[in-house]
Amino acid sequence: MRFGHFDDNNREYVITSYRTPYPWINYLGNRDFFSIISNTAGGYSFYRDARLRRLTRYRYNNVPLDDGGKYFYINDNGKVWSPGWKPVKADVNDYSCRHGMGYTAIGAEKDGLRADLLYFVPLDDTCEVQRVTLHNNSGKFRRIRLFSFLEWCLWNAHDDQTNFQRNFSTGEVEVEEGVIYHKTEYRERRNHYAFYSVNAPVAGFDTDRESFLGIYNGFDHPDTVFAGKPRNSIAHGWSPVASHCLEIDLKPGEKKELVFVLGYVENPESEKFIAPKVINKTRAKAMIGRYDTVEKVDIAFRELADYWERQLSVISLDHPDPRLSRMVNIWNPYQCMVTYNMSRSASYFESGIGRGMGFRDSNQDLAGYVHMTPQLARERIIDIASTQFDDGSAYHQYQPLTKRGNAEIGGNFNDDPLWLIFGVATYLKETGDWSILDETVPFNNDSANTASLFEHLNRSFRHVVNHLGPHRLPLIGRADWNDCLNLNCFSTDPDESFQTTENQKGGKAESLFIAAMFVLYGKDFVAIARKRGEDRMADEAEQHIRSMAEAIDAHGWDGEWFLRAYDFYGNKVGSKENEEGNIFIETQGMCIMAGIGLEDGRALQALTSVNRHLACEYGIVLNNPAFTKYYLQLGEISSYPEGYKENAGIFCHNNPWVIISETLTGNGNRAFDYYSRITPSYLEEISDLHRTEPYVYSQMIAGKDAFLPGEAKNSWLTGTAAWCLYAVTNYILGIRPDYDGLIIEPCIPADWDGFTVRRKFRGAIYNIEVLNPEHRMKGAWEITVDGRKHHSCLLPLFPEGSEHNVRVIM
Ligand code: GLC
Ligand code: GLC
């Protein structure tokens, strides 16, 4: 069952039924100011950090679901309704919510009155603009009252939801010329305030929540709105809100447009006040002035559209299946930009007060946006590397505002260092910007202890070499990619964190996943070292990689698939010998991507085992059989109910590793089949089961052992976005940046006739046409570049600004 449809020309998903199976959201904002908005106008805004600078309040896991947002109410002669259906939930006609690139447009009609709301964050400003269009489609004159509404958050989102004894006394506002200013704590240490304005005279306003709603009412029934009478309340403590009331006359057929601005302003210390207790509003007024006419708003909106046009023009696919093209051209890169901005902080599943930027997550996210914004990737790499320790290990997370490592969670996730090599290698392949390796980068943000970025990579590599276990395989530490495989934890205390507890010291558990990663990304380290003329270092590194591959050969194969790990006692994990959890996905993907078993049949056999034991209708589960009880020596993975999260859920992030592996063995049919099982545009028809947005990936889909297989959770902020884009563009379409140029090596379903891709790469444009007359899955029969035969799948580099035609016959 569907709840809307894709509008690819406008790059929108159009929701036409407001009762979506879960709130379907979008993100507004690109740099500093962000909003999350659902299809019924729920959500909130923040400046840079969703925890420390939360501008408007939102209650997670609320009843009813998704209550609270940027709401509008219309009182039409006593009849009250909302254009986004919520919060009033009066019946409306022709409801639609268009989630587009950085904007959301919601509208509906009631009794011949149409109301359309457009929400967006202008490109380089710290505000959300809301354009409200009212259209009298009826034959009679209308006089209505329009109410805006939002609820302020007292800045620190965590404190705001916990410290009520203080917070109920601190709230402060000012109202001047219809603009509502929120200035809680501005008197002492804060130099920032927020405001909410409208470009028309108001009939009144409210800033105190109880006065606006009535103490026992919900957002669906504000007393003021139903009475059609604002109270002009000024909040003193309790819960400050912002609501304007406008009286609007509409002749038959008449249309009126209004602009509301929710802004965030910082003042220099010396310019905070213009009189005792009166805030300096100069900057706010300038911001309001930038959007005080519909024409100005239209220009800002066009600039945003141009920005997305540029972002999305780097890779454009032309393929007869719109479900594929819309993911490759629109939604997948869009989601990747959101994961760049948010990491894992704020979504409808991440509260914005928990996690910082993950060391491994951010390195992987990079693979999804480096082609669109290499400069941001470069900055991000330096930020991440600056939190690394000088022994090569890393803080697992860092805080976005301070960019410092997060001591609470610490380090010892022994895969982390290698992800830095992956991140940097991916950046170099896309950009050819070798200068980044010479950047001076601190260890643990200590300016007295620095080294080149290249040396940081060397430390990453060494960290693995220096931490090998009894089988000469890497020690896992607290966990590897799988945060829930906690082999040195041994926790029986519900108040301990699985991630940060190590009850058995000197943990000897080993990870085959890190071993395979070491072989895979170690090769990148070698290639990078050679490019820099560090041949001795490269030779020596190759030695270590060979020994690691030998250790995997000797201790990593279980007969039909790759093992997952060795536990604290040296017992196998992910083996036929185990009671449950006999086979895991991660090592099948990572070993084959590292090239292990490609020549001797093990890769094919492992992929057959994946197909037999792990693949199901909705994707590939993480492990099988699911753990049905808690295994002290395995940790959190066995704490989840069967079929969810890391315990045999379809943890989508790792599915692309198998997809890539299938392409390496030439099985384009299966690669694409797996891709389409988890890719949201292919799941649109089962939205009622899938529940999360049909335009973005979710972290997890319930696996075959779950109560309800196919039901997804945790949409938007997941490494799945970057990895799926990477798998489909680099390995299925097979257009893959490498150090010396663009490689073209498609691996597609046999029934495809071909496709074309326009790819910008290092300043030049490649118009690539792939033809598949023989209906093969892989292998180029003939490649021509600008009409001339080309005897390699590595395409040449071209001068900036030039355009070239590449034709591949399979
Ligand atoms: C989450 C984490 C990621 C981890 C994965 C598997 O997505 O953000 O770092 O690799 O779970 O546990
Ligand atoms: C839990 C989750 C896992 C996530 C981790 C991050 O272990 O299961 O997915 O990566 O928390 O803290």
Coordinates of C-alpha atoms in Angstrom, one line a residue, residues 429-430 660 663-664 726 729-739 741-746 759 761 768 778 793-794:
K429 CA 40.5 8.6 -5.5
E430 CA 37.7 11.2 -6.0
I660 CA 29.8 -5.5 -3.9
T663 CA 29.8 -7.9 -8.4
L664 CA 33.4 -9.0 -7.8
Y726 CA 28.8 3.5 -3.2
T729 CA 27.4 3.6 -8.6
N730 CA 30.9 2.2 -8.1
Y731 CA 30.2 -1.5 -8.5
I732 CA 26.8 -2.2 -10.2
L733 CA 27.0 0.7 -12.6
G734 CA 30.7 0.2 -12.2
I735 CA 31.9 3.8 -12.5
R736 CA 34.6 3.9 -9.9
P737 CA 37.1 6.6 -9.0
D738 CA 40.6 5.3 -8.6
Y739 CA 43.9 7.0 -7.8
G741 CA 41.4 8.0 -13.1
L742 CA 37.9 6.7 -13.5
I743 CA 37.5 2.9 -13.8
I744 CA 34.5 1.6 -15.8
E745 CA 33.5 -1.9 -15.0
P746 CA 29.7 -2.5 -14.8
R759 CA 29.7 11.8 -14.4
F761 CA 35.2 13.7 -12.3
I768 CA 29.2 7.2 -20.5
K778 CA 30.0 -8.3 -16.5
C793 CA 38.9 0.0 -18.2
L794 CA 40.8 2.8 -16.6

